[in-house]
Coordinates of C-alpha atoms in Angstrom, one line a residue:
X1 CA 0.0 0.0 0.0
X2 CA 1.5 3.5 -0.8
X3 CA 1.7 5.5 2.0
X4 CA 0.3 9.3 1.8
X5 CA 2.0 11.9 3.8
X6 CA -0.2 14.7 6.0
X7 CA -1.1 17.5 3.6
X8 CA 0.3 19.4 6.2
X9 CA 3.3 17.8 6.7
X10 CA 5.1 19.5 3.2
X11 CA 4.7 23.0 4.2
X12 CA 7.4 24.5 6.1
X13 CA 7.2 24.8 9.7
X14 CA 7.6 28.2 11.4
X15 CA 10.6 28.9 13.0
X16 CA 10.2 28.6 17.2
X17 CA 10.7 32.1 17.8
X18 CA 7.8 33.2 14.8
X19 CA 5.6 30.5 16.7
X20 CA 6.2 32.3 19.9
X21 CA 5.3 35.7 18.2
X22 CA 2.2 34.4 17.3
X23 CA 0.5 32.8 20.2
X24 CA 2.7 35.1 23.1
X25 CA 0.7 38.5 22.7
X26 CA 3.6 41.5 23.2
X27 CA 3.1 44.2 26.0
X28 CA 3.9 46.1 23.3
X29 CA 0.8 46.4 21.9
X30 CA -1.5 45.7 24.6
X31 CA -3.9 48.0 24.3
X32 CA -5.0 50.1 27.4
X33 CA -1.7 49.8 29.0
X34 CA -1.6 53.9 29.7
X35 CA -4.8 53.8 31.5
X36 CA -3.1 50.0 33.2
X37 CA -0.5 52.4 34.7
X38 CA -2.4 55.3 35.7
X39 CA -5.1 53.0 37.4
X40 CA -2.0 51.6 39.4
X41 CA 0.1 54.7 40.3
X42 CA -3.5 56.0 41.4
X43 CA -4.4 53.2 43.5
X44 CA -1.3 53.0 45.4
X45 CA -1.5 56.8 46.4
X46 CA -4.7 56.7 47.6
X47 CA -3.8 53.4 49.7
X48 CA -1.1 55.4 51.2
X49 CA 2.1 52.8 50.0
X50 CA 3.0 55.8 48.0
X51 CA 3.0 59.2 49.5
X52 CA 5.2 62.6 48.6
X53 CA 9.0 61.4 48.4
X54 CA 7.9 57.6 47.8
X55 CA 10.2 56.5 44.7
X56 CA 8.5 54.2 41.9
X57 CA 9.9 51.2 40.9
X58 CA 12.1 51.4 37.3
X59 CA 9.8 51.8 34.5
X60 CA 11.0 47.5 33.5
X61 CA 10.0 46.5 36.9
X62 CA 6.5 48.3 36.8
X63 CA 6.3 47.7 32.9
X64 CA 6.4 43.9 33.4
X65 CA 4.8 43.4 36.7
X66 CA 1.6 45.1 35.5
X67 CA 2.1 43.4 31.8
X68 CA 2.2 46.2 30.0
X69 CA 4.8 48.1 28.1
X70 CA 7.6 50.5 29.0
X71 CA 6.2 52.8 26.9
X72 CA 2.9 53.0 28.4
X73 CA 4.8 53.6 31.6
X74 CA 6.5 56.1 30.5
X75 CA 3.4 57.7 29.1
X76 CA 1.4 57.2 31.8
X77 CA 4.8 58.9 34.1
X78 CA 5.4 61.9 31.8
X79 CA 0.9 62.8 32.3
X80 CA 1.5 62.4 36.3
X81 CA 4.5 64.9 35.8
X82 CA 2.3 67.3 34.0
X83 CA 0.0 67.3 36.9
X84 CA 2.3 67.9 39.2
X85 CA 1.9 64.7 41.0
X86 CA 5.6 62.8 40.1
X87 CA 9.1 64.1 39.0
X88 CA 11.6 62.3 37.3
X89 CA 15.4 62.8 37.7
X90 CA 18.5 61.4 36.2
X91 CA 21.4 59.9 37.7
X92 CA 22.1 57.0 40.2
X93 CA 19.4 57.1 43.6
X94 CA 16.8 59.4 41.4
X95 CA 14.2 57.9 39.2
X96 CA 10.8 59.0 39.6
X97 CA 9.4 60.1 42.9
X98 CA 5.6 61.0 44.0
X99 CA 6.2 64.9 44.2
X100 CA 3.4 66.7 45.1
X101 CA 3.0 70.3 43.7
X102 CA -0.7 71.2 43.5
X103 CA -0.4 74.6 42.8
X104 CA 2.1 73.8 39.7
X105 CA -0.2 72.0 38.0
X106 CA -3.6 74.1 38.7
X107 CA -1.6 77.0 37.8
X108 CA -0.8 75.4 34.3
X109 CA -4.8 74.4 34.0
X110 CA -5.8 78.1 35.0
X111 CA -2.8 79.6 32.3
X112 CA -4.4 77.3 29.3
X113 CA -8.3 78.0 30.3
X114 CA -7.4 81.4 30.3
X115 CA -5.6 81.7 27.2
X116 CA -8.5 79.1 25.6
X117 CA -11.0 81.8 26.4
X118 CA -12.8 79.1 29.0
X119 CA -11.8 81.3 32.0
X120 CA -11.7 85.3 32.0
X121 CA -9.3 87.8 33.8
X122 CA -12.6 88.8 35.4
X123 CA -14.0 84.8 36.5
X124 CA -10.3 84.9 38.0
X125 CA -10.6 88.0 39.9
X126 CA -14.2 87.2 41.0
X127 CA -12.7 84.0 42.5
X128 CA -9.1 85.5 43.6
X129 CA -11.4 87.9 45.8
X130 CA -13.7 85.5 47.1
X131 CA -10.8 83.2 48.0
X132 CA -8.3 85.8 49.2
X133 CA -10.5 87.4 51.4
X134 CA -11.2 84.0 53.1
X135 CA -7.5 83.3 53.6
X136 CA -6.3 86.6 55.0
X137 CA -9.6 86.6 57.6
X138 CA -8.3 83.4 58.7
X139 CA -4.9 84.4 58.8
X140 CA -6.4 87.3 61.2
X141 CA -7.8 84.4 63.1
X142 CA -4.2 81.6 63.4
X143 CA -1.8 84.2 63.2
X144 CA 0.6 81.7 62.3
X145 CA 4.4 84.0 63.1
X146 CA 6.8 81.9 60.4
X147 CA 4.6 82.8 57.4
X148 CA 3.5 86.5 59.1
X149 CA 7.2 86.9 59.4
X150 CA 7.7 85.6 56.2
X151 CA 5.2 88.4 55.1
X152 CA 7.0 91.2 56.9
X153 CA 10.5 90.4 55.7
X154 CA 8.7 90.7 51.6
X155 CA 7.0 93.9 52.8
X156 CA 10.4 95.5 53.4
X157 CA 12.0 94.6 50.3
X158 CA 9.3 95.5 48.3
X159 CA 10.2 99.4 49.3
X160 CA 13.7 98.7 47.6
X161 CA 12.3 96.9 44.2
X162 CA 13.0 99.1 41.4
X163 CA 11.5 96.9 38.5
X164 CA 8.3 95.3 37.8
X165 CA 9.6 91.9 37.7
X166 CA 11.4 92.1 40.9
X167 CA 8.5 93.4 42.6
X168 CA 6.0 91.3 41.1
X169 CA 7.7 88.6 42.5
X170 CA 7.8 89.8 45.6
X171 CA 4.4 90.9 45.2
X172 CA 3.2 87.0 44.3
X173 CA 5.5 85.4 47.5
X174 CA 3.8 88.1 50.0
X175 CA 0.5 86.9 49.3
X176 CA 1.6 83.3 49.2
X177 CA 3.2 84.1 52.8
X178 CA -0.4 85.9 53.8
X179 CA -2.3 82.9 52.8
X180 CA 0.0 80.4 54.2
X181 CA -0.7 82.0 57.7
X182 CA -3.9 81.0 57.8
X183 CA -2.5 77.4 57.8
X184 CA -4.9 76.3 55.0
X185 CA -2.8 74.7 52.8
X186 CA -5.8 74.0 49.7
X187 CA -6.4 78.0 50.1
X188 CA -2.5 79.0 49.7
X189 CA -2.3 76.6 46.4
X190 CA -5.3 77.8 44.6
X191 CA -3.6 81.5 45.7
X192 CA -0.7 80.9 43.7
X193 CA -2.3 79.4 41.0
X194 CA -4.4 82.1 40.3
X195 CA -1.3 83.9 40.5
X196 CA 0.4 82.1 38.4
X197 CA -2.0 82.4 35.7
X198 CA -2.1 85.9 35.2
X199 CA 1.3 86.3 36.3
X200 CA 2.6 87.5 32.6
X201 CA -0.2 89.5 32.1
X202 CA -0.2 91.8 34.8
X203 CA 3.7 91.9 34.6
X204 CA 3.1 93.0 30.5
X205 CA 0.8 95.5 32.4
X206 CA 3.3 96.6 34.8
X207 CA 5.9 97.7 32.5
X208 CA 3.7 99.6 30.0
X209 CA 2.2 101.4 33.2
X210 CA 2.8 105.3 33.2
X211 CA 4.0 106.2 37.0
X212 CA 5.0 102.5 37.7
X213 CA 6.9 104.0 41.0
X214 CA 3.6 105.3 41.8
X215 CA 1.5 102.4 41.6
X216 CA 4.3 100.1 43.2
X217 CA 4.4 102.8 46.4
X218 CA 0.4 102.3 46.3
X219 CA 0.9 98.4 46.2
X220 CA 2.7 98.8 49.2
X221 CA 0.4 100.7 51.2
X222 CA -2.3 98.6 50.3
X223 CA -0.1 95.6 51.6
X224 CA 0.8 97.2 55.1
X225 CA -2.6 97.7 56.0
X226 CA -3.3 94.0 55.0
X227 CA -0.6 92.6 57.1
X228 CA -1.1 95.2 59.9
X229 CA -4.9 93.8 59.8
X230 CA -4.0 90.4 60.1
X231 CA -1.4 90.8 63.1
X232 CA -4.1 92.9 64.6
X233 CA -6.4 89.8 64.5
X234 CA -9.0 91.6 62.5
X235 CA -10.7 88.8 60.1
X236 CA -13.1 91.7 58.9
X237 CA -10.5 94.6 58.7
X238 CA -8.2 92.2 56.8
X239 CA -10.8 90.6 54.2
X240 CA -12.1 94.5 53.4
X241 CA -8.5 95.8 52.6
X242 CA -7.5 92.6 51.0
X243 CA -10.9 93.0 48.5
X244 CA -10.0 96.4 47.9
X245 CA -6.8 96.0 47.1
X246 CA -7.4 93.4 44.4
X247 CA -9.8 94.9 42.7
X248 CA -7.9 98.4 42.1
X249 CA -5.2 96.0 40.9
X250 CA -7.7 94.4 38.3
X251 CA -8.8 98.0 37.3
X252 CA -5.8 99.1 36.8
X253 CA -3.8 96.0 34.8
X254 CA -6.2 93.4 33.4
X255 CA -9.9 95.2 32.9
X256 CA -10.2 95.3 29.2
X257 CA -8.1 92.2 28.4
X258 CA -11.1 89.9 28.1

């Protein structure tokens, strides 16, 4: 009898490594491995085995324990970054670390609405008011002496600045300091990110301002009274000043720019 051989048996047979790539599915391409990574760094925050300073595994060790890729991780790293929730360093004992910064990444949200149209210098004022005058009536109430000292120290140097961007800057850290002493950490954040976000504008403002040396000696005023307010422990003293003073500064720099 003539024997018949397997109609399979006369093709070629695929190399081992061709076999593997064909029933292995690669990490690679696994799709949803972004949202894999953000899921996990997420999860292991709000358990509390990460916190600020915790240091993530290397992107291998978290790429291949959660099956993904090291790209996703990367991806999923480099969006944390932007929010201000990791940094990444290079060099020996860096790597990526849970690194907290709050009002970075608000104040990049606020900068983009605002340039986007979503926001308007005048939404920002309405809110910087409501919120400032909150924060320097509690700051009336705590007192607290490193940030009030803090406050004073900006005052005084403020008398010396001689440019807008010196004082602005001065300007921004003062009000950080007057938040900060009403040890309400959320309220000094959203302070500086409203800040931050129409930081370049008012500066723009500042230069093209007839009398600058003028306005800054008015800035200053306005300032003393707020901090003299506060010390005082006047919440209602300190939140009417503090309104005041914002306002003028939004009549005088941004009205008009929406």
């Amino acid at each position: 009898m003539t024997q018949t051989r397997d109609a399979d048996s006369s093709r070629p047979k695929p190399h081992a490594q061709q076999r593997a790539s064909q029933t292995i599915p690669s990490t690679a391409s696994k799709p949803g491995g972004f949202s894999v990574a953000m899921r996990h760094i997420d999860a292991e925050i709000l358990a509390g085995r990460w916190v600020n300073g915790s240091r993530l595994p290397p992107e291998r060790e978290l790429a291949a324990s959660l099956g993904i890729s090291r790209g996703a991780v990367r991806e999923a790293i480099r969006a944390l970054e932007a929010q201000g929730i990791l940094s990444s360093g290079t060099g020996r004992g860096n790597g990526t670390r849970v690194d907290a910064r709050p009002s970075d990444a608000m104040g990049r949200i606020l900068r983009l609405q605002l340039a986007l149209e979503v926001v308007s210098f005048a939404d920002l004022t309405e809110t910087r008011v409501a919120l400032e005058k909150a924060a320097c009536a509690a700051a009336a109430q705590v007192r607290a002496l490193g940030p009030l000292a803090r406050a004073a120290n900006l005052l005084a140097q403020m008398h010396d600045a001689l440019q807008p961007d010196s004082f602005n800057a001065l300007d921004t850290a003062f009000h950080v300091a007057l938040a900060e002493a009403g040890d309400n950490r959320l309220m000094s954040d959203l302070a500086v990110a409203i800040r931050e976000a129409v930081h370049l504008p008012i500066l723009e403002a500042e230069h093209s301002l007839i009398g600058w040396e003028h306005w800054r000696d008015g800035l200053v005023c306005d300032h003393k009274e707020m901090l003299a307010a506060i010390e005082n422990g006047d919440p209602e003293r300190a939140a009417e000043v503090t309104e005041v003073h914002i306002r003028n500064a939004y009549e005088t720099l941004l009205i008009g720019r929406d």
